[in-house]
Coordinates of C-alpha atoms (C1' of nucleotides) in Angstrom, one line a residue:
Chain A
M1217 CA -35.5 8.4 7.3
A1218 CA -36.6 7.0 10.5
T1219 CA -36.2 10.3 12.2
G1220 CA -36.7 13.7 10.9
R1221 CA -33.0 14.0 9.7
N1222 CA -32.8 14.7 6.1
H1223 CA -30.7 12.9 3.2
R1224 CA -27.4 11.3 3.7
P1225 CA -28.0 8.4 6.4
A1226 CA -24.9 9.8 8.3
T1227 CA -25.4 7.5 11.6
R1228 CA -29.0 6.0 11.6
S1229 CA -30.0 2.8 12.4
R1230 CA -27.5 -0.1 13.8
G1231 CA -25.5 3.4 14.1
I1232 CA -22.1 3.1 12.7
P1233 CA -20.6 6.3 12.0
E1234 CA -20.1 7.2 8.4
A1235 CA -16.4 7.9 9.0
T1236 CA -16.2 4.4 10.4
V1237 CA -17.8 2.9 7.3
A1238 CA -15.4 4.6 5.1
R1239 CA -12.3 3.1 6.8
L1240 CA -13.7 -0.4 7.2
P1241 CA -12.5 -1.3 3.3
L1242 CA -8.9 0.1 4.7
Y1243 CA -9.0 -2.3 7.5
L1244 CA -10.2 -5.1 5.2
R1245 CA -7.7 -4.5 2.6
A1246 CA -4.7 -4.7 5.1
L1247 CA -6.1 -7.7 7.0
T1248 CA -6.3 -9.4 3.5
A1249 CA -2.7 -8.9 3.0
L1250 CA -2.1 -10.4 6.5
S1251 CA -4.2 -13.3 5.6
E1252 CA -2.3 -14.0 2.6
R1253 CA 0.7 -14.1 4.5
S1254 CA -0.9 -16.4 7.0
V1255 CA -0.8 -14.0 9.8
P1256 CA -2.9 -15.4 12.6
T1257 CA -3.4 -12.6 14.9
V1258 CA -2.6 -8.8 14.8
S1259 CA -2.5 -6.0 17.3
S1260 CA -4.6 -2.8 16.9
E1261 CA -1.1 -1.1 16.6
E1262 CA 0.1 -3.4 13.8
L1263 CA -2.9 -3.1 11.7
A1264 CA -3.4 0.6 12.4
G1265 CA 0.0 1.1 10.9
A1266 CA -0.8 -1.1 7.9
A1267 CA -4.1 0.8 7.3
G1268 CA -2.7 4.3 7.8
V1269 CA -4.6 5.4 10.8
N1270 CA -3.9 5.6 14.5
S1271 CA -4.8 2.7 16.8
A1272 CA -7.3 4.6 19.1
K1273 CA -9.2 5.3 15.9
L1274 CA -9.1 1.7 15.0
R1275 CA -10.2 0.1 18.1
K1276 CA -13.1 3.0 18.3
D1277 CA -14.2 1.8 15.0
F1278 CA -13.8 -1.9 15.8
S1279 CA -15.8 -1.2 18.9
Y1280 CA -19.1 -0.2 16.5
L1281 CA -18.9 -3.7 15.1
G1282 CA -18.8 -5.7 18.4
S1283 CA -15.9 -7.2 20.6
Y1284 CA -14.0 -8.9 18.0
G1285 CA -10.3 -8.8 19.8
T1286 CA -8.9 -10.3 22.8
R1287 CA -7.3 -8.3 25.2
G1288 CA -3.6 -9.0 25.8
V1289 CA -3.5 -10.8 22.5
G1290 CA -5.3 -9.0 19.7
Y1291 CA -7.5 -9.7 16.6
D1292 CA -8.0 -12.8 14.8
V1293 CA -7.1 -12.1 11.3
E1294 CA -9.4 -14.2 9.7
Y1295 CA -12.3 -13.8 12.2
L1296 CA -12.0 -10.1 11.2
V1297 CA -11.8 -10.3 7.8
Y1298 CA -15.1 -12.2 7.8
Q1299 CA -16.5 -9.9 10.2
I1300 CA -15.9 -6.6 8.2
S1301 CA -16.7 -8.4 5.0
R1302 CA -20.2 -9.3 6.3
E1303 CA -20.6 -6.1 7.7
L1304 CA -19.7 -4.3 4.3
G1305 CA -22.2 -6.6 2.6
L1306 CA -19.3 -8.4 0.6
T1307 CA -20.4 -11.6 1.4
Q1308 CA -22.7 -11.4 -1.2
D1309 CA -22.7 -11.1 -4.6
W1310 CA -23.3 -7.4 -6.3
P1311 CA -23.9 -7.1 -9.8
V1312 CA -22.9 -3.7 -11.2
V1313 CA -22.9 -2.0 -14.6
I1314 CA -20.4 0.3 -16.0
V1315 CA -22.3 2.8 -18.2
G1316 CA -19.7 5.0 -20.3
I1317 CA -17.0 2.9 -22.0
G1318 CA -14.4 5.4 -22.6
N1319 CA -10.8 5.1 -21.4
L1320 CA -12.1 5.2 -17.6
G1321 CA -14.8 2.9 -18.1
A1322 CA -12.3 0.5 -19.6
A1323 CA -10.0 1.1 -16.9
L1324 CA -12.6 0.0 -14.4
A1325 CA -13.7 -3.0 -16.1
N1326 CA -10.2 -3.9 -16.2
Y1327 CA -9.9 -3.3 -12.5
G1328 CA -9.0 -6.3 -10.7
G1329 CA -10.0 -5.5 -7.2
F1330 CA -13.6 -6.0 -8.1
A1331 CA -14.3 -9.8 -8.2
S1332 CA -12.3 -10.6 -5.0
R1333 CA -15.0 -8.0 -3.2
G1334 CA -18.3 -9.7 -4.2
F1335 CA -18.3 -6.9 -7.0
R1336 CA -19.3 -8.6 -10.7
V1337 CA -19.5 -6.4 -13.7
A1338 CA -22.6 -7.4 -14.9
A1339 CA -22.7 -5.5 -18.3
L1340 CA -20.7 -2.7 -20.0
I1341 CA -23.0 -0.2 -21.7
D1342 CA -22.3 2.7 -24.2
A1343 CA -24.4 4.7 -26.3
D1344 CA -22.2 4.6 -29.2
P1345 CA -23.2 2.0 -31.7
K1346 CA -19.7 1.3 -32.7
M1347 CA -18.9 0.2 -29.3
T1348 CA -21.4 -2.3 -28.9
G1349 CA -20.4 -6.0 -29.4
K1350 CA -16.8 -4.8 -28.8
Q1351 CA -15.0 -6.9 -26.1
V1352 CA -13.6 -4.8 -23.2
A1353 CA -12.0 -6.8 -20.4
G1354 CA -13.6 -9.9 -22.0
I1355 CA -17.2 -8.4 -21.5
G1356 CA -19.1 -7.5 -24.6
V1357 CA -20.2 -3.9 -24.6
R1358 CA -24.2 -3.5 -25.0
H1359 CA -25.9 -0.6 -26.2
V1360 CA -27.8 1.9 -23.8
D1361 CA -31.0 1.1 -25.2
E1362 CA -30.7 -2.2 -23.3
L1363 CA -30.0 -0.3 -19.9
E1364 CA -33.4 -1.2 -18.4
S1365 CA -33.6 -4.8 -19.5
I1366 CA -30.0 -5.4 -18.2
V1367 CA -30.6 -4.0 -15.0
H1368 CA -33.8 -5.8 -14.4
T1369 CA -32.3 -9.0 -15.7
N1370 CA -29.3 -8.9 -13.5
G1371 CA -30.9 -7.5 -10.5
V1372 CA -28.4 -4.6 -10.8
S1373 CA -28.5 -2.2 -7.6
I1374 CA -25.0 -0.5 -8.4
G1375 CA -24.4 1.6 -11.4
V1376 CA -21.2 3.3 -12.4
I1377 CA -21.1 6.2 -14.3
T1378 CA -18.3 7.2 -16.5
T1379 CA -20.1 9.0 -19.3
P1380 CA -19.1 12.5 -20.3
A1381 CA -20.8 15.1 -18.2
G1382 CA -23.4 15.9 -20.6
A1383 CA -25.0 12.4 -20.5
A1384 CA -24.4 11.8 -17.0
Q1385 CA -27.8 13.0 -15.5
Q1386 CA -29.7 11.5 -18.2
V1387 CA -28.0 8.0 -17.6
C1388 CA -28.3 8.6 -13.9
D1389 CA -32.4 9.0 -14.5
R1390 CA -32.6 5.8 -16.5
L1391 CA -30.5 3.8 -14.0
V1392 CA -32.6 5.0 -11.1
G1393 CA -35.6 4.3 -12.9
A1394 CA -34.6 0.7 -13.6
G1395 CA -34.1 0.2 -9.9
V1396 CA -30.6 1.0 -9.3
T1397 CA -30.5 2.3 -6.0
S1398 CA -26.4 3.3 -5.6
I1399 CA -24.6 5.5 -8.0
L1400 CA -20.8 5.8 -8.2
N1401 CA -20.5 9.1 -10.4
F1402 CA -17.2 9.6 -12.1
S1403 CA -18.5 12.5 -14.3
P1404 CA -17.9 16.2 -12.9
T1405 CA -21.5 16.6 -12.5
V1406 CA -24.0 17.1 -9.3
L1407 CA -26.4 14.3 -9.8
S1408 CA -29.9 14.9 -8.6
V1409 CA -31.6 11.6 -7.5
P1410 CA -34.6 10.7 -5.5
E1411 CA -34.7 10.0 -1.8
G1412 CA -33.2 7.0 -1.2
V1413 CA -30.5 6.6 -3.6
D1414 CA -27.0 6.9 -2.7
V1415 CA -24.6 8.7 -5.0
R1416 CA -20.8 8.8 -4.4
K1417 CA -18.3 10.8 -6.4
V1418 CA -15.0 10.4 -7.5
D1419 CA -13.6 13.6 -9.0
L1420 CA -10.1 13.8 -10.1
S1421 CA -10.1 17.4 -10.8
I1422 CA -11.3 18.3 -7.4
E1423 CA -8.5 15.8 -5.9
L1424 CA -5.9 17.9 -7.8
Q1425 CA -7.4 21.4 -7.1
I1426 CA -7.0 20.1 -3.3
L1427 CA -3.6 19.2 -3.7
A1428 CA -2.8 22.4 -5.5
F1429 CA -4.1 24.2 -2.7
H1430 CA -1.7 22.6 -0.4
E1431 CA 1.0 22.8 -2.6
Q1432 CA 0.5 26.5 -3.0
R1433 CA 0.7 27.0 0.8
K1434 CA 3.8 25.1 1.2
A1435 CA 5.3 27.3 -1.2
A1436 CA 4.0 30.4 0.7
D1437 CA 5.4 29.2 3.9
E1438 CA 8.7 28.6 2.7
L1439 CA 8.6 31.9 1.3
S1440 CA 7.5 33.4 4.5
R1441 CA 10.2 31.5 6.5
G1442 CA 12.7 32.9 4.0
L1443 CA 14.2 29.7 2.8
R1444 CA 14.5 30.3 -0.9
G1445 CA 12.8 31.6 -4.1
P1446 CA 9.1 30.5 -5.2
E1447 CA 9.1 26.5 -5.4
R1448 CA 11.2 25.9 -8.3
P1449 CA 13.9 23.3 -7.9
A1450 CA 17.4 23.7 -9.6
P1451 CA 16.6 24.0 -13.5
A1452 CA 19.2 21.5 -14.7
A1453 CA 18.6 17.9 -14.5
G1454 CA 21.5 15.6 -13.1
G1455 CA 22.7 17.3 -10.0
T1456 CA 20.7 16.1 -6.9
G1457 CA 20.6 19.5 -5.7
G1458 CA 16.9 20.7 -6.7
G1459 CA 15.5 17.3 -5.3
A1460 CA 14.9 18.8 -1.9
G1461 CA 12.6 21.4 -3.9
G1462 CA 10.3 21.7 -0.7
A1463 CA 10.2 17.8 0.1
R1464 CA 11.3 16.8 3.5
R1465 CA 11.6 20.2 4.8
G1466 CA 13.0 20.5 8.4
E1467 CA 9.6 21.4 9.8
G1468 CA 9.7 24.4 12.4
P1469 CA 11.4 23.9 15.6
G1470 CA 10.7 20.2 16.0
P1471 CA 13.4 17.5 16.9
D1472 CA 13.5 16.8 13.5
G1473 CA 16.4 19.1 12.9
D1474 CA 17.0 21.5 10.2
I1475 CA 19.2 19.1 8.2
P1476 CA 18.2 18.9 4.7
A1477 CA 18.2 15.5 3.0
V1478 CA 20.3 16.6 0.1
M1479 CA 22.6 19.3 0.2
P1480 CA 22.9 21.8 -2.7
A1481 CA 26.7 21.3 -2.6
Chain B
M1336 CA 4.4 21.3 10.9
A1337 CA 4.9 24.6 12.7
T1338 CA 2.9 23.6 15.9
G1339 CA 3.2 20.5 17.5
R1340 CA 0.2 19.0 15.5
N1341 CA 0.9 16.0 13.5
H1342 CA 0.4 15.3 10.0
R1343 CA -2.0 16.5 7.7
P1344 CA -2.3 20.3 7.9
A1345 CA -6.1 20.3 9.0
T1346 CA -6.4 24.2 9.6
R1347 CA -3.1 25.8 10.2
S1348 CA -2.0 29.0 9.2
R1349 CA -4.5 31.2 7.1
G1350 CA -7.0 28.9 8.6
I1351 CA -9.2 27.5 6.0
P1352 CA -10.7 24.4 7.3
E1353 CA -10.0 21.1 5.2
A1354 CA -13.5 20.5 4.7
T1355 CA -13.8 23.9 3.2
V1356 CA -11.1 23.6 1.0
A1357 CA -12.4 20.5 -0.3
R1358 CA -15.6 22.1 -1.4
L1359 CA -14.1 25.2 -3.1
P1360 CA -13.5 23.1 -6.1
L1361 CA -16.9 22.2 -6.1
Y1362 CA -18.0 26.1 -6.1
L1363 CA -15.7 26.9 -8.5
R1364 CA -17.2 24.4 -11.2
A1365 CA -20.8 25.8 -10.5
L1366 CA -19.5 29.1 -11.0
T1367 CA -17.5 28.5 -14.1
A1368 CA -20.8 27.2 -15.7
L1369 CA -22.7 30.3 -14.6
S1370 CA -19.9 32.3 -15.8
E1371 CA -20.1 30.6 -19.5
R1372 CA -23.8 31.5 -19.4
S1373 CA -22.9 35.0 -18.9
V1374 CA -24.8 35.0 -15.5
P1375 CA -23.5 38.2 -13.8
T1376 CA -24.5 37.3 -10.1
V1377 CA -25.7 34.8 -8.0
S1378 CA -27.0 34.2 -4.6
S1379 CA -25.8 31.5 -2.1
E1380 CA -29.1 30.1 -2.4
E1381 CA -28.8 29.4 -6.1
L1382 CA -25.0 28.6 -6.1
A1383 CA -25.3 26.4 -3.2
G1384 CA -28.1 24.5 -5.1
A1385 CA -26.0 24.1 -8.2
A1386 CA -23.1 22.8 -6.1
G1387 CA -25.2 20.3 -4.0
V1388 CA -24.5 21.9 -0.5
N1389 CA -26.7 23.8 1.7
S1390 CA -26.7 27.6 1.6
A1391 CA -25.6 28.2 5.2
K1392 CA -22.6 26.1 4.6
L1393 CA -21.6 27.8 1.4
R1394 CA -21.6 31.3 3.1
K1395 CA -19.9 30.0 5.8
D1396 CA -17.3 28.8 3.5
F1397 CA -16.9 31.7 1.7
S1398 CA -16.6 33.8 4.8
Y1399 CA -13.3 32.2 5.5
L1400 CA -11.9 33.7 2.2
G1401 CA -13.2 37.2 3.1
S1402 CA -16.4 39.4 2.3
Y1403 CA -16.7 38.9 -1.5
G1404 CA -20.6 39.2 -1.5
T1405 CA -23.2 42.1 -1.5
R1406 CA -25.9 42.1 0.8
G1407 CA -29.3 42.2 -0.6
V1408 CA -27.6 41.3 -4.0
G1409 CA -25.4 38.0 -3.9
Y1410 CA -22.1 37.5 -5.5
D1411 CA -20.4 38.5 -8.7
V1412 CA -19.7 35.7 -10.5
E1413 CA -16.5 36.5 -12.3
Y1414 CA -15.1 38.0 -9.2
L1415 CA -15.7 34.8 -7.3
V1416 CA -14.4 32.7 -9.9
Y1417 CA -10.9 34.5 -9.5
Q1418 CA -11.1 34.7 -5.9
I1419 CA -11.6 30.8 -5.4
S1420 CA -8.9 30.1 -8.2
R1421 CA -6.4 32.5 -6.5
E1422 CA -7.4 30.9 -3.1
L1423 CA -6.7 27.3 -4.9
G1424 CA -3.7 28.3 -6.5
L1425 CA -5.2 27.5 -10.2
T1426 CA -4.0 31.1 -11.4
Q1427 CA -0.4 29.6 -11.7
D1428 CA 0.6 26.6 -14.1
W1429 CA 1.1 23.1 -12.2
P1430 CA 3.0 20.6 -14.0
V1431 CA 2.0 17.1 -13.3
V1432 CA 3.4 13.7 -14.1
I1433 CA 1.4 10.8 -14.6
V1434 CA 3.2 7.6 -13.7
G1435 CA 2.0 4.1 -14.9
I1436 CA 0.2 4.5 -18.4
G1437 CA -2.4 1.7 -18.3
N1438 CA -6.0 2.2 -19.1
L1439 CA -6.5 4.4 -16.0
G1440 CA -3.3 6.5 -16.6
A1441 CA -4.4 6.9 -20.4
A1442 CA -8.2 7.9 -19.1
L1443 CA -6.4 10.7 -16.9
A1444 CA -3.9 11.9 -19.8
N1445 CA -7.2 12.5 -22.0
Y1446 CA -9.1 14.0 -19.1
G1447 CA -10.2 17.5 -20.4
G1448 CA -10.7 19.1 -17.1
F1449 CA -7.2 19.6 -16.4
A1450 CA -5.6 22.1 -18.6
S1451 CA -8.6 24.5 -18.0
R1452 CA -7.9 24.5 -14.5
G1453 CA -4.1 25.4 -14.4
F1454 CA -2.9 21.6 -14.8
R1455 CA -0.5 20.6 -17.3
V1456 CA 0.6 17.0 -18.2
A1457 CA 4.1 17.5 -18.2
A1458 CA 4.9 13.8 -19.0
L1459 CA 3.5 10.4 -19.0
I1460 CA 6.0 8.0 -17.6
D1461 CA 5.7 4.2 -17.6
A1462 CA 8.2 1.2 -16.9
D1463 CA 7.5 -1.3 -19.9
P1464 CA 9.8 -0.3 -22.6
K1465 CA 7.3 -1.3 -25.0
M1466 CA 5.3 1.8 -24.1
T1467 CA 7.8 4.5 -24.6
G1468 CA 7.7 6.5 -27.2
K1469 CA 3.9 5.9 -27.8
Q1470 CA 1.7 8.7 -28.2
V1471 CA -1.0 8.9 -25.5
A1472 CA -3.5 11.9 -25.6
G1473 CA -0.9 13.4 -27.7
I1474 CA 2.0 13.0 -25.2
G1475 CA 4.6 10.7 -25.9
V1476 CA 5.4 8.4 -23.2
R1477 CA 8.7 8.0 -21.6
H1478 CA 10.4 5.5 -19.6
V1479 CA 10.8 5.3 -16.0
D1480 CA 14.5 5.9 -16.0
E1481 CA 14.3 9.4 -16.9
L1482 CA 11.8 10.0 -13.8
E1483 CA 14.3 12.2 -11.8
S1484 CA 15.1 14.3 -14.9
I1485 CA 11.7 15.0 -15.8
V1486 CA 10.6 16.1 -12.5
H1487 CA 13.8 18.3 -12.4
T1488 CA 13.5 20.0 -15.8
N1489 CA 9.8 20.6 -15.5
G1490 CA 9.7 21.5 -12.0
V1491 CA 7.2 19.3 -11.1
S1492 CA 5.6 19.4 -7.7
I1493 CA 2.5 17.3 -8.3
G1494 CA 2.7 13.5 -9.3
V1495 CA -0.2 11.1 -9.9
I1496 CA 0.4 7.4 -9.4
T1497 CA -1.2 4.8 -11.7
T1498 CA 0.7 1.9 -11.4
P1499 CA 0.1 -1.3 -10.3
A1500 CA -0.1 -1.6 -6.3
G1501 CA 3.3 -3.5 -6.2
A1502 CA 5.1 -0.5 -7.9
A1503 CA 3.4 2.4 -6.1
Q1504 CA 5.6 2.8 -3.2
Q1505 CA 8.8 2.6 -5.3
V1506 CA 7.5 5.1 -8.0
C1507 CA 6.3 7.3 -4.7
D1508 CA 9.9 7.2 -3.3
R1509 CA 11.6 8.2 -6.6
L1510 CA 8.7 11.0 -7.1
V1511 CA 9.6 12.4 -3.4
G1512 CA 13.2 12.0 -3.9
A1513 CA 13.0 14.0 -6.9
G1514 CA 11.4 17.1 -5.4
V1515 CA 7.7 16.1 -6.0
T1516 CA 5.6 17.1 -2.7
S1517 CA 2.0 16.1 -3.6
I1518 CA 0.9 12.9 -4.7
L1519 CA -2.5 11.7 -6.1
N1520 CA -2.6 8.1 -5.6
F1521 CA -4.7 5.6 -7.5
S1522 CA -2.9 2.4 -6.4
P1523 CA -4.7 0.3 -3.8
T1524 CA -1.6 1.2 -1.5
V1525 CA -1.1 3.0 1.7
L1526 CA 1.8 5.3 0.5
S1527 CA 4.4 6.0 3.2
V1528 CA 6.0 9.4 2.7
P1529 CA 8.2 12.1 4.6
E1530 CA 6.6 14.7 6.5
G1531 CA 5.7 17.7 4.5
V1532 CA 4.3 15.6 1.4
D1533 CA 0.6 15.6 0.8
V1534 CA -0.8 12.2 -0.4
R1535 CA -4.7 12.2 -1.8
K1536 CA -5.9 8.7 -2.3
V1537 CA -8.6 7.6 -4.8
D1538 CA -9.8 4.3 -4.5
L1539 CA -12.3 2.8 -6.7
S1540 CA -12.8 -0.5 -4.6
I1541 CA -13.4 1.5 -1.5
E1542 CA -15.8 3.6 -2.9
L1543 CA -17.9 0.4 -4.2
Q1544 CA -17.9 -1.1 -0.7
I1545 CA -19.1 1.9 1.0
L1546 CA -21.8 1.8 -1.5
A1547 CA -22.6 -1.7 -0.8
F1548 CA -22.8 -1.1 2.8
H1549 CA -25.5 1.3 2.4
E1550 CA -27.2 -0.7 -0.3
Q1551 CA -27.1 -3.8 2.3
R1552 CA -28.7 -1.7 5.0
K1553 CA -31.4 -0.6 2.6
A1554 CA -32.2 -4.3 2.0
A1555 CA -32.1 -4.9 5.5
D1556 CA -34.4 -2.0 6.2
E1557 CA -37.0 -3.1 3.8
L1558 CA -37.0 -6.5 5.2
S1559 CA -37.6 -5.3 8.7
R1560 CA -40.5 -3.3 7.3
G1561 CA -41.7 -6.5 6.0
L1562 CA -42.0 -5.1 2.6
R1563 CA -41.0 -7.8 0.4
G1564 CA -38.0 -10.3 -0.3
P1565 CA -34.4 -9.4 -0.3
E1566 CA -33.7 -6.6 -2.9
R1567 CA -34.6 -8.2 -6.1
P1568 CA -36.7 -6.3 -8.5
A1569 CA -39.2 -8.0 -10.7
P1570 CA -37.3 -10.5 -12.9
A1571 CA -38.8 -9.8 -16.1
A1572 CA -38.2 -6.4 -18.0
G1573 CA -40.7 -4.4 -19.9
G1574 CA -43.1 -3.7 -16.9
T1575 CA -42.7 -0.6 -14.7
G1576 CA -43.0 -2.7 -11.7
G1577 CA -39.7 -3.8 -10.6
G1578 CA -38.0 -0.4 -11.2
A1579 CA -38.7 0.8 -8.0
G1580 CA -36.3 -2.0 -6.4
G1581 CA -35.8 0.1 -3.3
A1582 CA -35.8 3.5 -4.9
R1583 CA -38.0 6.1 -3.4
R1584 CA -38.7 4.3 -0.8
G1585 CA -41.7 5.5 2.0
E1586 CA -39.3 6.5 4.7
G1587 CA -39.9 5.1 7.9
P1588 CA -43.2 6.2 10.1
G1589 CA -42.6 9.6 9.1
P1590 CA -45.7 11.7 7.2
D1591 CA -44.7 9.6 4.1
G1592 CA -46.6 6.8 4.8
D1593 CA -46.1 3.4 4.5
I1594 CA -47.2 2.8 0.9
P1595 CA -44.8 0.4 -0.8
A1596 CA -44.0 2.4 -4.1
V1597 CA -44.9 -1.2 -5.9
M1598 CA -46.9 -3.9 -4.4
P1599 CA -45.6 -7.6 -5.0
A1600 CA -49.1 -8.7 -5.9
Chain C
dT1117 C1' 1.4 -13.3 38.7
dA1118 C1' 3.4 -10.0 35.1
dG1119 C1' 2.8 -8.1 30.8
dA1120 C1' -0.1 -7.1 27.0
dT1121 C1' -3.6 -5.4 24.7
dT1122 C1' -8.1 -4.6 24.3
dG1123 C1' -12.6 -1.7 24.4
dT1124 C1' -14.6 2.6 26.6
dT1125 C1' -14.6 6.9 28.9
dA1126 C1' -14.3 11.7 28.6
dA1127 C1' -12.3 15.6 26.8
dT1128 C1' -11.5 18.1 22.7
dC1129 C1' -11.7 19.5 18.6
dG1130 C1' -13.8 20.3 13.8
dA1131 C1' -17.8 20.5 11.0
dT1132 C1' -22.8 21.6 10.2
dT1133 C1' -26.8 24.4 10.6
dA1134 C1' -30.5 27.5 11.8
dA1135 C1' -31.1 31.9 12.9
dC1136 C1' -30.8 36.8 12.7
dA1137 C1' -28.5 41.3 12.8
dA1138 C1' -26.0 44.0 9.6
dT1139 C1' -26.3 46.1 5.4
dC1140 C1' -27.3 46.5 0.4
Chain D
dT431 C1' -38.6 52.9 2.7
dA432 C1' -38.9 47.7 2.1
dG433 C1' -37.0 43.7 0.6
dA434 C1' -33.4 40.8 -0.2
dT435 C1' -29.6 38.6 1.0
dT436 C1' -24.9 38.5 3.1
dG437 C1' -21.7 37.7 7.0
dT438 C1' -21.8 35.8 11.7
dT439 C1' -23.1 33.9 16.1
dA440 C1' -24.2 30.4 18.7
dA441 C1' -25.8 25.7 19.5
dT442 C1' -25.3 21.2 18.1
dC443 C1' -23.6 17.4 16.2
dG444 C1' -19.8 14.2 14.9
dA445 C1' -15.2 12.7 14.8
dT446 C1' -10.8 12.3 16.9
dT447 C1' -7.7 11.0 20.8
dA448 C1' -5.3 10.2 25.0
dA449 C1' -5.8 7.6 28.7
dC450 C1' -6.8 3.9 31.3
dA451 C1' -9.6 0.2 33.5
dA452 C1' -10.6 -4.5 32.4
dT453 C1' -9.1 -8.6 31.2
dC454 C1' -6.7 -11.9 28.5

DNA sequence: TAGATTGTTAATCGATTAACAATC
DNA sequence: TAGATTGTTAATCGATTAACAATC
């Protein structure tokens, strides 16, 4: 890093905060939808609503990119699509390889949101010889022996790892050794990579555990408010009753009132 | 929410910061691995290394849970596993439904990391009549018409949405209407839910776009340092040359020096 | 001009981190 | 006792947000 700072770019150089970078794709998606409906301009309020953030945050985020709006009017949709795409590096083509073609690898290979955003699946790679040659999402699966040559030939700098946990670090090392500098890791492993290589991790189990934490606390909150038994809706089907089982709670003393959406009787 | 604060719990009640909650599953995974190797105790330094965080952060995180370590010794692995599991709500059983059984839904259904962490796939649900009755991961797929009764009967409070974008909001509404209060959303949609319902979003395309942003900046950095052409490793395979393609860069003017890993000629 | 909406400021809040006293 | 390591403090940093002047 340019300064003494360590690992993870955080905010360096041009200085777009990480939190902002992580939201740019959200804005881009919302803008693309507007563009498809031929909406010419949009206000920060509208766009923020569509992206699921608040408008002050959106304007602050955009201010890091430049002054692309018009006071009193809003933002030109097409222009913003272009500027954000450019900022994210989506105006160029990114060949990616997916390593590990199980259910998840196949799901990603079939994922439509790729091509439209500049990502091109250059190859699917698997260690199982029985997989090689098979077509997945119209692409032939190749053997992991070819990994290095595939990366070199296609100038791949982004790799997606969807192998079992046991194979992930080894695959990662080979990808990095072959020149890959960004890795999207779906395996439940902490990958170790040299300086200069970015790793992002998607972990289903972790997401579920975070949900469980909040779910548990909701149940505890209900109990401590003395509303009902421990988080179990009406046992029988058919009745609309149990449906409320925690959903749409009348939150505290707010203006929302205490009227349950559905009354048990 | 109990106080005036809006949406997203952030830190409320017992007061474990969100950032800490999000790391607890990481610690738990590392601890589980140690437990399987029958390691009795672990220091914050070791555990932090295994989880990929720094040790000060880990100790701070644990301090929110209580004082579970022993000065001069470290943490008892089994005890910590239990405490974190309990904190996350994993000592109870969480029935989940997965709606949308395409490649991704099937991948999740087959995912092994579920059962071991207290999550049980109560049902797989799909809108396609041709899917109903099929076995996926040993579970019969059921038709979306049954969604409400499945949720009621099994006391499901966590739903996973793996449908196409177009169906996601509708599925979400039905899940919430039936009593689900936590949703893991894999569709590229901003779901709108009533107060009290938690949504977490996993978005492959967004992760890739964030990587592309950093990848692009690496290339720009290289260029501005005048090292070589725009981010393309040596075209031919075989040589060790192109491999470096950006990896392990000599970072800036630091003590690391300006020696490129590989010279173009 | 009047109304609308951006871009920016400044206050606040939450998260990270180094350092070290407490204590095993 | 000496060495090790936790739990906590306090400083710092980054992110969020409301508010509003600038300006279309």
